[in-house]
PDB file of C-alpha atoms in Angstrom:
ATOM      1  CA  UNK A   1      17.351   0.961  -4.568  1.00  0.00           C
ATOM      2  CA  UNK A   2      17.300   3.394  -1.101  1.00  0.00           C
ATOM      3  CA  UNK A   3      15.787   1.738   1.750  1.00  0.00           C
ATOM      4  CA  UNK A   4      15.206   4.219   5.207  1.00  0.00           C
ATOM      5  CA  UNK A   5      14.730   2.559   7.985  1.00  0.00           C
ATOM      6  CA  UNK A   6      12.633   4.315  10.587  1.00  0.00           C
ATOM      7  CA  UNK A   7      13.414   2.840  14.065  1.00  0.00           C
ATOM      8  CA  UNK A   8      14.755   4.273  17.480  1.00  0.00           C
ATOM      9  CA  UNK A   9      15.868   1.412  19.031  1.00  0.00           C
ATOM     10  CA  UNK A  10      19.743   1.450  18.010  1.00  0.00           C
ATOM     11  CA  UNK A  11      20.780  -2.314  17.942  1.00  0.00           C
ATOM     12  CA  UNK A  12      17.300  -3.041  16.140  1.00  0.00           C
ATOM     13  CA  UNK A  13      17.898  -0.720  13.336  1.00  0.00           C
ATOM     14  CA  UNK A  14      21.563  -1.640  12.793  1.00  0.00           C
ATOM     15  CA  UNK A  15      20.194  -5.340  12.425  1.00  0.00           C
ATOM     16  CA  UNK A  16      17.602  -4.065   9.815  1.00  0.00           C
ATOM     17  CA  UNK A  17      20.246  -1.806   8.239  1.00  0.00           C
ATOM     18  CA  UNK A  18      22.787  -4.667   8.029  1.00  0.00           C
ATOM     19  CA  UNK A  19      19.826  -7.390   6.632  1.00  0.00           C
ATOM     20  CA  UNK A  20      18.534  -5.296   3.760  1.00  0.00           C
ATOM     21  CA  UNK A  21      22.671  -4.136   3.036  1.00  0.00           C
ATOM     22  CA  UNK A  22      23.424  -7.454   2.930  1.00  0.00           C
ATOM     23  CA  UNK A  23      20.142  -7.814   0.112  1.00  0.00           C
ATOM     24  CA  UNK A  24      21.779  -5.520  -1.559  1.00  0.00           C
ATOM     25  CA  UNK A  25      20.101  -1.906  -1.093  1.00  0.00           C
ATOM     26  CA  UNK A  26      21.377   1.305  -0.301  1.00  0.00           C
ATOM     27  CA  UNK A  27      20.384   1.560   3.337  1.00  0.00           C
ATOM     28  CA  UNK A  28      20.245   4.406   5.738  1.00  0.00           C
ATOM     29  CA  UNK A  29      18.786   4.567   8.982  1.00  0.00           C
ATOM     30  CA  UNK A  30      17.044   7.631  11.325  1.00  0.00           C
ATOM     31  CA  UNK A  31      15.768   7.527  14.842  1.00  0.00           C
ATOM     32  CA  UNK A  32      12.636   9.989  14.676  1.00  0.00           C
ATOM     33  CA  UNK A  33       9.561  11.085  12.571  1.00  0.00           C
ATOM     34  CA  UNK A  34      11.019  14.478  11.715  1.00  0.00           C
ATOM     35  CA  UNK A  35      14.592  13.213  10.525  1.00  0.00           C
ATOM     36  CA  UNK A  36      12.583  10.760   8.776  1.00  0.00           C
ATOM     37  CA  UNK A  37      10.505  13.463   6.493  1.00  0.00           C
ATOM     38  CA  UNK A  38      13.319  15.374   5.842  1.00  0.00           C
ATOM     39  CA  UNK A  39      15.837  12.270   4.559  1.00  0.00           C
ATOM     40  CA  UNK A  40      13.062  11.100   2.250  1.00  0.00           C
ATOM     41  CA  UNK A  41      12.437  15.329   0.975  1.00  0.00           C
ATOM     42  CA  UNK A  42      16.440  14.899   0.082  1.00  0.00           C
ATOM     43  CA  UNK A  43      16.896  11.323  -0.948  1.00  0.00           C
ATOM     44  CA  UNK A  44      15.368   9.750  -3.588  1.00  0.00           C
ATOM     45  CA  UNK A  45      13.817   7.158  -0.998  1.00  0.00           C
ATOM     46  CA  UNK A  46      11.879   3.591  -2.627  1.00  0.00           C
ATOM     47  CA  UNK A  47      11.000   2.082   0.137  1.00  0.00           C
ATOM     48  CA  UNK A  48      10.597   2.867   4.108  1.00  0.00           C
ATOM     49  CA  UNK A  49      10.553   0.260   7.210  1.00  0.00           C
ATOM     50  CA  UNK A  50       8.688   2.505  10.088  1.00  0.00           C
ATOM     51  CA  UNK A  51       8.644   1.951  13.660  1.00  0.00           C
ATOM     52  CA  UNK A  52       5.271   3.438  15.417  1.00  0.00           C
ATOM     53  CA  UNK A  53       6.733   4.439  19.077  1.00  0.00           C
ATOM     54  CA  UNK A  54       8.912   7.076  17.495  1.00  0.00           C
ATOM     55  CA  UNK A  55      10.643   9.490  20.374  1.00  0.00           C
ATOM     56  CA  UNK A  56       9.262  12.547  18.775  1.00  0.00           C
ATOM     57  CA  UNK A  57       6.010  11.646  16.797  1.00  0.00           C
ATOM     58  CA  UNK A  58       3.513   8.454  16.511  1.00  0.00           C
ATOM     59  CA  UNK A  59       4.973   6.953  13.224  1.00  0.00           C
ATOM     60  CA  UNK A  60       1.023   7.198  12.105  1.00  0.00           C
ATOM     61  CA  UNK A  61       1.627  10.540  11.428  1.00  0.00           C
ATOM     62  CA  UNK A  62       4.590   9.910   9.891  1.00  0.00           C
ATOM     63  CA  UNK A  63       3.477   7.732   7.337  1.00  0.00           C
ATOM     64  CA  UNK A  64       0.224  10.378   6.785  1.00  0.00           C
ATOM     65  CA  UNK A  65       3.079  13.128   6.137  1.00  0.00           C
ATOM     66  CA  UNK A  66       5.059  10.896   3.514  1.00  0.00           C
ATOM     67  CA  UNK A  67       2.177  10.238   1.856  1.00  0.00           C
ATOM     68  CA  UNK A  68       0.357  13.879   1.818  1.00  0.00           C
ATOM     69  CA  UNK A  69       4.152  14.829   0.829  1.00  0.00           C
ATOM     70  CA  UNK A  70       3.187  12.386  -2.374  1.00  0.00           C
ATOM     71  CA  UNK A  71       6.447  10.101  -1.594  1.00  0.00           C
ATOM     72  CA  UNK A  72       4.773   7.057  -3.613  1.00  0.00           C
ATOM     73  CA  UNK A  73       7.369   4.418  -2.445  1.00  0.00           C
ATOM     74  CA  UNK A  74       6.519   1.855  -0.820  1.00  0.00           C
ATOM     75  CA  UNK A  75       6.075   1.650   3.448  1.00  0.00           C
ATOM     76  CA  UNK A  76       6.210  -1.127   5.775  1.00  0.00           C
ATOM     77  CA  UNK A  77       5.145  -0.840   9.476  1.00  0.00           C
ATOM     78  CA  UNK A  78       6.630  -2.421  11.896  1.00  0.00           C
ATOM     79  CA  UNK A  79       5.064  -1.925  15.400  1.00  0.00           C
ATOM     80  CA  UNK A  80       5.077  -4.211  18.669  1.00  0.00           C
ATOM     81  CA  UNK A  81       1.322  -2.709  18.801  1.00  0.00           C
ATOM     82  CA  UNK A  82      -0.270  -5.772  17.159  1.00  0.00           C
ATOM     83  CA  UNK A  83      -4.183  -5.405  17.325  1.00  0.00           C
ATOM     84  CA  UNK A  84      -6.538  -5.630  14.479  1.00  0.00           C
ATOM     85  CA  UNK A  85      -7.295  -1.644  15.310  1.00  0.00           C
ATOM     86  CA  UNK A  86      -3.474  -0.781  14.714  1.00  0.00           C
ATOM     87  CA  UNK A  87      -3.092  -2.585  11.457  1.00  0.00           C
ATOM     88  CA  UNK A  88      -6.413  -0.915  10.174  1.00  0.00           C
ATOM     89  CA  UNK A  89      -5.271   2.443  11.075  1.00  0.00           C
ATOM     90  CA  UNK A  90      -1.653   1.715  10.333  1.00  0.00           C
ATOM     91  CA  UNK A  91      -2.944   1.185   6.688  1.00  0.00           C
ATOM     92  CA  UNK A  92      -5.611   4.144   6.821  1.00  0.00           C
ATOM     93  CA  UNK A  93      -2.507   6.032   7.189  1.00  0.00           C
ATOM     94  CA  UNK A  94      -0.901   4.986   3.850  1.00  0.00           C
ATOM     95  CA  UNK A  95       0.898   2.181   4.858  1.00  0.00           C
ATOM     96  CA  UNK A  96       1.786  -0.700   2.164  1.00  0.00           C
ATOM     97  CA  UNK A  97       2.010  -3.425   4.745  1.00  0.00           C
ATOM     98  CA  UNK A  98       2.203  -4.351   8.101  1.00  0.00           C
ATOM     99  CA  UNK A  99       4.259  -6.466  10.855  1.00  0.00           C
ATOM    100  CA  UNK A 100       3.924  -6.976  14.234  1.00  0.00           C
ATOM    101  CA  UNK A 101       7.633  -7.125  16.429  1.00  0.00           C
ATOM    102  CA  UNK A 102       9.035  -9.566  16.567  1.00  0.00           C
ATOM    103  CA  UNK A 103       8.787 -11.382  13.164  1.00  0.00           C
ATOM    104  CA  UNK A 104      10.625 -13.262  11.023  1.00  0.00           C
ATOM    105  CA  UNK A 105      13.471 -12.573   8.744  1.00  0.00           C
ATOM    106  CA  UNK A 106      11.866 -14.932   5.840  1.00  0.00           C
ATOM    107  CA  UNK A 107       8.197 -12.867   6.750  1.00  0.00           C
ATOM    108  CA  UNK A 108       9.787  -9.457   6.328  1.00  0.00           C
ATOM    109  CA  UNK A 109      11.657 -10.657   3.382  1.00  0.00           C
ATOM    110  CA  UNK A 110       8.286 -11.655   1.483  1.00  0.00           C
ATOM    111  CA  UNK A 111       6.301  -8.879   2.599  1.00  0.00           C
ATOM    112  CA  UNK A 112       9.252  -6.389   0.995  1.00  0.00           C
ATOM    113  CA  UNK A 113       9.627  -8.070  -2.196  1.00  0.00           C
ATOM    114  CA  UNK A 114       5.407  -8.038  -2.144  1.00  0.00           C
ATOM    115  CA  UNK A 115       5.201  -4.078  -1.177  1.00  0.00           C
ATOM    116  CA  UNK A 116       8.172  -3.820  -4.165  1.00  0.00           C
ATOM    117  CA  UNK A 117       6.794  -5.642  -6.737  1.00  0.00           C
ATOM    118  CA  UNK A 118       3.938  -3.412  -6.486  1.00  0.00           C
ATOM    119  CA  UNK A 119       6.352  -0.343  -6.808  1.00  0.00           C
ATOM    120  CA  UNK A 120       7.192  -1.631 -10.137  1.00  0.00           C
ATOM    121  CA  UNK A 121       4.022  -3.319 -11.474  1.00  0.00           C
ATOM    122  CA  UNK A 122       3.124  -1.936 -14.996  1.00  0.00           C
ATOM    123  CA  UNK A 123      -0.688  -2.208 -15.674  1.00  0.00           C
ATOM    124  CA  UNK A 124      -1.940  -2.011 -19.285  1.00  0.00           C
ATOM    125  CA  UNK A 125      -4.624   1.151 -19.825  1.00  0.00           C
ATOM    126  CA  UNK A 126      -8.258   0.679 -20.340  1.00  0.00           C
ATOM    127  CA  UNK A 127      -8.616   0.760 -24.619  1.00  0.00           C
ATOM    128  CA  UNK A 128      -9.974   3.791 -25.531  1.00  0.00           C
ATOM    129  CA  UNK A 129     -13.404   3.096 -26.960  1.00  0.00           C
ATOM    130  CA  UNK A 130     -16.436   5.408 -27.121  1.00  0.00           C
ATOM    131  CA  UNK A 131     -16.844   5.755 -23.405  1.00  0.00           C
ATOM    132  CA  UNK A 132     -13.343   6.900 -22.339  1.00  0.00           C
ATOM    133  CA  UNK A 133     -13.502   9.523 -20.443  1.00  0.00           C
ATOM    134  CA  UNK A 134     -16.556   8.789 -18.576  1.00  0.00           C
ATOM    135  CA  UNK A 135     -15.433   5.341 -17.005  1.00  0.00           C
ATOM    136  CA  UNK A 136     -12.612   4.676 -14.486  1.00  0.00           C
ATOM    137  CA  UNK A 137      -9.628   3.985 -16.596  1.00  0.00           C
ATOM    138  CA  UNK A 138      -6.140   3.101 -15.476  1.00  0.00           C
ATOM    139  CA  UNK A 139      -3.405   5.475 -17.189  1.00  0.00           C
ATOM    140  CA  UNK A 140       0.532   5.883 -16.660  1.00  0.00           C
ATOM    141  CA  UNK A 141      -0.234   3.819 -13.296  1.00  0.00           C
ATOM    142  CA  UNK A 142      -3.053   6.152 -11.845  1.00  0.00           C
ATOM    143  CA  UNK A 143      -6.260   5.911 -12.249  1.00  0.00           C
ATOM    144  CA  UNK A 144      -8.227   8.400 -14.022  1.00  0.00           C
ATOM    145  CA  UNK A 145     -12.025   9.289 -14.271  1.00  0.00           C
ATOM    146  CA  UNK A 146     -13.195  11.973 -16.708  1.00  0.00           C
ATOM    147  CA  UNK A 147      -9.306  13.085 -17.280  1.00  0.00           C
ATOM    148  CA  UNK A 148      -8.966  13.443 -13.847  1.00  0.00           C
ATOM    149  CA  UNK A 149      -6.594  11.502 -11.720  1.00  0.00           C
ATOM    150  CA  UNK A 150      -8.351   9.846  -8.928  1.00  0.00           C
ATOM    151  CA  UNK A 151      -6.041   9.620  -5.824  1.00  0.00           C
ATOM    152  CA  UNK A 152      -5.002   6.103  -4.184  1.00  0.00           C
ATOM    153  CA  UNK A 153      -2.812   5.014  -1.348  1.00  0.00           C
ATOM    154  CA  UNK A 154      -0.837   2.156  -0.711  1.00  0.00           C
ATOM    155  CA  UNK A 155      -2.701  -0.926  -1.992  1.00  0.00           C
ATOM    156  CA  UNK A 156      -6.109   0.718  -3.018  1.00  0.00           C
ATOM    157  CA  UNK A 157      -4.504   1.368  -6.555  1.00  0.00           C
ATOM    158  CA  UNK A 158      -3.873  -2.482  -7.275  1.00  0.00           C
ATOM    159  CA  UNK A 159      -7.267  -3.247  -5.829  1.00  0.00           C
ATOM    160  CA  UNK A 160      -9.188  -0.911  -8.319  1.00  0.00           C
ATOM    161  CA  UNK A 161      -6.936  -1.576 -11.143  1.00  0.00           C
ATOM    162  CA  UNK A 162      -7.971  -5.927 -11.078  1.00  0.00           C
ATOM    163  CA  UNK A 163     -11.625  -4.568 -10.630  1.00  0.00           C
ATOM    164  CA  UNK A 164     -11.510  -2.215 -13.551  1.00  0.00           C
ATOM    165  CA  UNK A 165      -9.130  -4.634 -15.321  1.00  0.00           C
ATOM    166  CA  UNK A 166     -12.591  -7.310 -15.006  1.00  0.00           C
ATOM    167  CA  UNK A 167     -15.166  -4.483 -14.983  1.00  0.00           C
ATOM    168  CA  UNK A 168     -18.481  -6.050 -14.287  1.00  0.00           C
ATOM    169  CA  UNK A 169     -17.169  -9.428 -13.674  1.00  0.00           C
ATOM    170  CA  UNK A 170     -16.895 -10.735 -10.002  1.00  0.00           C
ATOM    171  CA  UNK A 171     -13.236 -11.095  -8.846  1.00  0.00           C
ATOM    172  CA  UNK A 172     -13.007 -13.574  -5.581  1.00  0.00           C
ATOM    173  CA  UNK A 173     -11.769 -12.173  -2.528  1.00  0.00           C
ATOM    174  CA  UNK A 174      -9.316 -14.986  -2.565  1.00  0.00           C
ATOM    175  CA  UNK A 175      -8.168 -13.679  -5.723  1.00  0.00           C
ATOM    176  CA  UNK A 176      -7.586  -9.703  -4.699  1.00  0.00           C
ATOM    177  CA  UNK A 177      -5.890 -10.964  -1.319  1.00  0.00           C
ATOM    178  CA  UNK A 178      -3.660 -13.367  -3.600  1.00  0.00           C
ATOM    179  CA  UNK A 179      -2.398 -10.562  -6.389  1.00  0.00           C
ATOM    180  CA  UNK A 180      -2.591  -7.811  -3.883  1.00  0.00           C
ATOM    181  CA  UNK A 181      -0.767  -8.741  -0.641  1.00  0.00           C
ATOM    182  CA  UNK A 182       0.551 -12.098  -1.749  1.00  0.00           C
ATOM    183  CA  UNK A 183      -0.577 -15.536  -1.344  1.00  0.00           C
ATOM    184  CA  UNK A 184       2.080 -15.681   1.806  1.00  0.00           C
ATOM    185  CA  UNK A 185       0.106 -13.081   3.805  1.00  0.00           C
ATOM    186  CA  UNK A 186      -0.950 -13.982   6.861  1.00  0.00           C
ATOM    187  CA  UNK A 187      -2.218 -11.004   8.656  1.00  0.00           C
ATOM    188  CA  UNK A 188      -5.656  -9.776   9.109  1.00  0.00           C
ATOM    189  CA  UNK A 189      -8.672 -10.552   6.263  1.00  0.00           C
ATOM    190  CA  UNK A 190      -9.657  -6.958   6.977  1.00  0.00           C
ATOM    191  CA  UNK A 191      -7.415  -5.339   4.979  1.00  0.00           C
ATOM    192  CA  UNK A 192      -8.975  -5.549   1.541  1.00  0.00           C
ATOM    193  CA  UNK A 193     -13.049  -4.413   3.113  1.00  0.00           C
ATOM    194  CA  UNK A 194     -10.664  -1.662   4.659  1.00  0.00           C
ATOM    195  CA  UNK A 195      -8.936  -1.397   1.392  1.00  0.00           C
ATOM    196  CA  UNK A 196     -12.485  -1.830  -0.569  1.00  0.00           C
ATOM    197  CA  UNK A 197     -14.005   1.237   1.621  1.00  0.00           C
ATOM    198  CA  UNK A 198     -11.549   3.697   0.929  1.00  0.00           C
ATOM    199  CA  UNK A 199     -11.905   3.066  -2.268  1.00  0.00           C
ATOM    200  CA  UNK A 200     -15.671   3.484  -2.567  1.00  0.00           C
ATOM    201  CA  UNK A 201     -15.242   6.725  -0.411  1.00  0.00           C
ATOM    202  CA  UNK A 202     -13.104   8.125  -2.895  1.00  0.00           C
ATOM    203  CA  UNK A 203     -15.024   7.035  -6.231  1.00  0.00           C
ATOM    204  CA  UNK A 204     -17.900   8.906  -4.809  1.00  0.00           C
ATOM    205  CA  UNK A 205     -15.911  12.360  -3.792  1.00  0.00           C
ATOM    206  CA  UNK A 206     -14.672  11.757  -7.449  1.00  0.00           C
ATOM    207  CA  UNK A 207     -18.353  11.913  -8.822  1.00  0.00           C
ATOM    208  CA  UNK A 208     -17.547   8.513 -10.615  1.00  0.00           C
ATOM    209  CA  UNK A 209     -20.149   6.901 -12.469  1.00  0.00           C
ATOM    210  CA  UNK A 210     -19.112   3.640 -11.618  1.00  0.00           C
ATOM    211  CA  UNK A 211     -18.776   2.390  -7.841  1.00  0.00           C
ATOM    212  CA  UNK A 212     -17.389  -1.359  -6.342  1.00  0.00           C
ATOM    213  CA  UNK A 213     -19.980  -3.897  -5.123  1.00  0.00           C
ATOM    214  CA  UNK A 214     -19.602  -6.462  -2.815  1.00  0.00           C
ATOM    215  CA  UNK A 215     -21.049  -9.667  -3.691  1.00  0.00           C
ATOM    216  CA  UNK A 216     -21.278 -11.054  -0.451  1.00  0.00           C
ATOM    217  CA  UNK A 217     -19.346 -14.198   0.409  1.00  0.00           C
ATOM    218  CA  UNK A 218     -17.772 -14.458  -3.282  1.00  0.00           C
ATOM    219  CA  UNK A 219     -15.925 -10.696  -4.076  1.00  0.00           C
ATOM    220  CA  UNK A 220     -16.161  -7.530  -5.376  1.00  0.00           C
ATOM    221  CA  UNK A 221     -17.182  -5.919  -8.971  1.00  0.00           C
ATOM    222  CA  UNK A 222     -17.291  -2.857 -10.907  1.00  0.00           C
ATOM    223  CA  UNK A 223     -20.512  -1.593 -11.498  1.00  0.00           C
ATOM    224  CA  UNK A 224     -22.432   1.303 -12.459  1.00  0.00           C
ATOM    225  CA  UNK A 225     -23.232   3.095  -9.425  1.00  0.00           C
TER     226      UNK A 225
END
């Protein structure tokens, strides 16, 4: 598995390089946005560690490229820009997850094998029945309304799959924060109303026929819209 790490400080990327080598991935290591793009255009790439203060770029944009590029590994954020605003944007952007300088080795450790685990998680597709096609369905690991693939970034794909998984039953916010971004996480509650939003905004570009509802203070459901 190819890990880039995105990160112009020298001696702070040849510690990352060196702690995921040691995990055994392939590791590489670039010092700007653009050098960045073009590695992951050339090497099959599964997951990046980005830096925001890039010399050349904001790593925001970065992480909007990859993901308008359709790389669909998985990207971590790691920023000494630590406010609420910069983790909601950093994950706007396409972003998997997000850690504030300086953290933990045993943090970043969990938050990679949470971003990965996603990378690989298999879910089972809706059973056809005499509404397919004209119900959100999850398919080959996309999700698909009216035979059209509905796209998702980052973590808004394992949020929609649980709610379509329990379509029209309530699933607790503790429960989406738990299978989503890990029973470890300890960063900001916004991320699944961020997460939740997103979704919603692209359900109704999609023309779907069924939209998610928050039922405040317990969680979130499928519903007809």
């Amino acid at each position: 598995m190819h890990v880039l790490v995105v990160e112009d400080d020298g001696d702070y990327a040849t510690a990352l390089a060196q702690l995921f080598s040691a995990a055994g991935f392939e590791t590489e290591s670039v010092a700007d946005g653009a050098s960045a793009l073009t590695h992951v255009d050339r090497v099959e790439t599964h997951l990046v560690i980005l830096d925001l203060i890039l010399p050349d770029q904001d790593g925001l944009d970065v992480c909007s490229a990859l993901r308008s590029r359709g790389f669909e590994g998985g990207i971590v954020i790691m920023s000494g820009r630590g406010e609420e605003l910069d983790l909601v944007s950093g994950l706007d952007a396409g972003a998997d997850d997000y850690l504030v300088k300086p953290c933990s080795i045993a943090e970043l450790q969990s938050r990679v094998r949470s971003v990965l685990r996603r990378i690989h998680r298999t879910y089972v597709p809706t059973a056809e029945g005499p509404l397919r096609g004209s119900r959100l369905e999850v398919v080959d690991h996309h999700i698909a309304f009216g035979g059209t693939e509905i796209a998702t970034r980052g973590r808004e794909f394992d949020v929609l799959a649980l709610l379509i998984e329990a379509r029209g039953r309530v699933v607790l916010r503790e429960t989406l924060m738990d299978e989503v971004w890990g029973p470890d996480w300890n960063g900001s509650q916004m991320v699944l109303p961020s997460a939740v939003g997103r979704i919603r905004s692209r359900l109704e570009a999609a023309g779907a026929t069924e939209q998610v509802e928050n039922v405040r203070g317990v969680g979130f459901r499928l519903s007809p819209a």
